Short mmCIF file of C-alpha atoms in Angstrom, two decimals:
data_model
loop_
_atom_site.label_atom_id
_atom_site.label_comp_id
_atom_site.label_asym_id
_atom_site.label_seq_id
_atom_site.Cartn_x
_atom_site.Cartn_y
_atom_site.Cartn_z
CA MET X 25 0.07 0.06 0.18
CA ASN X 26 1.26 3.52 -1.51
CA HIS X 27 0.65 6.22 1.79
CA ARG X 28 1.69 9.46 0.53
CA ASN X 29 2.03 12.63 3.21
CA PRO X 30 -0.02 15.28 1.81
CA THR X 31 1.56 17.80 3.74
CA VAL X 32 5.06 17.62 2.26
CA PRO X 33 3.94 18.75 -1.10
CA ALA X 34 2.64 21.71 0.29
CA ALA X 35 5.06 22.91 2.56
CA LEU X 36 7.80 22.18 -0.36
CA LEU X 37 5.47 24.62 -2.23
CA SER X 38 5.23 27.67 0.29
CA ILE X 39 9.32 27.70 0.74
CA VAL X 40 9.29 27.58 -3.14
CA LEU X 41 6.61 30.73 -3.14
CA GLY X 42 8.23 32.52 -0.08
CA ALA X 43 11.49 32.25 -2.15
CA CYS X 44 10.34 33.78 -5.06
CA SER X 45 8.66 36.96 -3.18
CA SER X 46 12.24 38.82 -1.58
CA ALA X 47 12.44 41.12 0.21
CA PRO X 48 13.53 44.61 -0.50
CA PRO X 49 16.33 46.21 -1.67
CA TYR X 50 15.59 45.18 -5.82
CA ALA X 51 18.20 45.21 -8.11
CA ALA X 52 17.51 47.76 -10.49
CA MET X 53 16.58 46.82 -14.56
CA ALA X 54 19.94 47.85 -16.67
CA ILE X 55 18.76 50.49 -19.13
CA GLU X 56 20.53 48.62 -22.00
CA ASP X 57 17.86 45.75 -21.89
CA ASP X 58 15.09 48.58 -22.64
CA ALA X 59 13.50 48.89 -25.52
CA GLU X 60 15.56 52.17 -26.75
CA ALA X 61 18.70 49.65 -26.64
CA THR X 62 16.98 47.94 -29.50
CA SER X 63 14.94 49.85 -31.73
CA ASN X 64 14.77 53.53 -32.91
CA VAL X 65 10.97 53.92 -32.64
CA VAL X 66 9.41 52.95 -29.16
CA VAL X 67 5.93 53.00 -28.30
CA THR X 68 4.68 53.83 -24.51
CA ASP X 69 1.74 52.47 -24.86
CA GLY X 70 0.41 48.77 -25.58
CA GLU X 71 -3.26 50.16 -27.08
CA LEU X 72 -0.75 52.14 -29.00
CA HIS X 73 1.51 50.20 -30.17
CA ASP X 74 -1.52 48.10 -31.13
CA ILE X 75 -2.72 50.30 -33.99
CA VAL X 76 0.32 52.37 -35.46
CA ARG X 77 2.84 51.28 -37.50
CA VAL X 78 6.54 52.43 -38.49
CA GLY X 79 8.00 52.73 -41.96
CA GLN X 80 11.67 52.56 -42.14
CA ALA X 81 13.07 55.81 -41.31
CA PHE X 82 15.10 57.95 -43.46
CA VAL X 83 18.59 59.28 -41.89
CA GLU X 84 20.84 61.70 -43.68
CA ARG X 85 23.24 64.45 -42.87
CA VAL X 86 22.48 67.86 -43.58
CA PRO X 87 24.80 69.78 -45.99
CA GLY X 88 27.16 72.26 -44.88
CA THR X 89 25.88 71.45 -41.49
CA ASN X 90 26.66 68.56 -40.93
CA GLN X 91 23.40 68.14 -38.82
CA LEU X 92 21.07 64.68 -38.47
CA ARG X 93 18.26 64.68 -40.34
CA VAL X 94 15.36 62.29 -39.09
CA THR X 95 12.17 60.62 -41.31
CA VAL X 96 9.95 58.26 -40.53
CA PRO X 97 6.62 57.28 -41.96
CA ILE X 98 4.35 56.78 -39.62
CA ARG X 99 1.05 55.03 -39.89
CA ASN X 100 -3.07 54.49 -38.58
CA ILE X 101 -4.20 51.18 -39.06
CA ASP X 102 -7.24 51.92 -36.91
CA ASP X 103 -10.69 52.49 -38.15
CA GLU X 104 -10.66 55.63 -35.83
CA THR X 105 -9.07 58.88 -35.95
CA ILE X 106 -5.54 58.94 -33.24
CA GLN X 107 -4.06 61.98 -32.19
CA ILE X 108 0.05 60.44 -30.90
CA LEU X 109 2.31 62.48 -29.43
CA ALA X 110 6.17 62.47 -30.80
CA GLN X 111 9.39 63.17 -29.42
CA MET X 112 12.55 62.58 -30.90
CA SER X 113 15.74 62.48 -28.81
CA PHE X 114 19.35 62.67 -30.74
CA LEU X 115 22.57 60.45 -28.98
CA ASN X 116 25.86 59.96 -29.36
CA GLY X 117 27.63 57.02 -31.23
CA ARG X 118 27.34 55.23 -27.99
CA LYS X 119 23.67 55.72 -27.73
CA GLN X 120 24.19 58.06 -25.04
CA PRO X 121 21.96 61.18 -24.78
CA ILE X 122 23.37 64.18 -25.85
CA GLY X 123 20.08 66.74 -24.86
CA ASP X 124 19.29 67.45 -27.92
CA ASP X 125 15.63 66.75 -27.93
CA THR X 126 12.54 68.19 -30.14
CA ASN X 127 9.78 68.97 -27.48
CA ARG X 128 6.53 67.01 -27.98
CA GLN X 129 4.40 67.23 -30.72
CA VAL X 130 0.91 66.66 -31.81
CA LYS X 131 0.35 64.71 -34.94
CA ILE X 132 -3.21 63.73 -35.94
CA LEU X 133 -3.65 60.14 -37.96
CA ALA X 134 -6.99 59.69 -39.62
CA PRO X 135 -7.73 55.97 -40.83
CA GLY X 136 -5.56 54.33 -42.91
CA ASP X 137 -3.02 57.50 -42.69
CA THR X 138 0.10 57.84 -43.11
CA ILE X 139 2.48 60.67 -41.77
CA THR X 140 5.85 61.32 -42.13
CA TYR X 141 7.94 63.05 -39.01
CA VAL X 142 10.32 64.65 -39.50
CA ALA X 143 13.49 66.20 -36.70
CA ILE X 144 16.71 67.88 -37.11
CA SER X 145 19.17 67.57 -34.63
CA LYS X 146 20.60 70.95 -33.39
CA GLN X 147 24.10 69.57 -32.64
CA ALA X 148 26.33 68.10 -35.55
CA GLU X 149 27.59 65.54 -32.81
CA ALA X 150 24.05 63.94 -33.16
CA ALA X 151 25.11 60.24 -34.81
CA ASP X 152 21.62 58.15 -33.64
CA TRP X 153 18.20 58.67 -32.60
CA THR X 154 15.31 57.12 -30.69
CA LEU X 155 11.54 58.05 -31.32
CA ARG X 156 8.90 57.94 -29.17
CA LEU X 157 5.85 57.40 -29.56
CA GLY X 158 2.38 58.40 -26.91
CA TRP X 159 -0.75 59.11 -26.85
CA ASN X 160 -1.99 62.84 -26.74
CA ARG X 161 -4.31 62.46 -23.63
#
């Protein structure tokens, strides 16, 4: 006859679950694991992420000033007009901020509409960029 003690699995489960919820302090999450480290365009809201699409960016230097000009197509695939906020941050070659950010700009996209977002750096030092898209609420 096989007798099992039901308290052993319950005790083991409580030990395992107790170990999963450790007390503070908590280790900080690394910036290097953030979406901005792997993508030039990030969307700050899950619902907005579902209804906007971005095309391939066109990046060029402005002749004479060596500023960086970035052009990004943004499309609304929803069936309603949306308002978004777009902000570009220009970065150095190591993807570090250089204090060259645009103001947040309201963009209105009709259903199925594609707009072209254009930003030009203030500094010739700009070598990379991140575009943040969020709701205008």
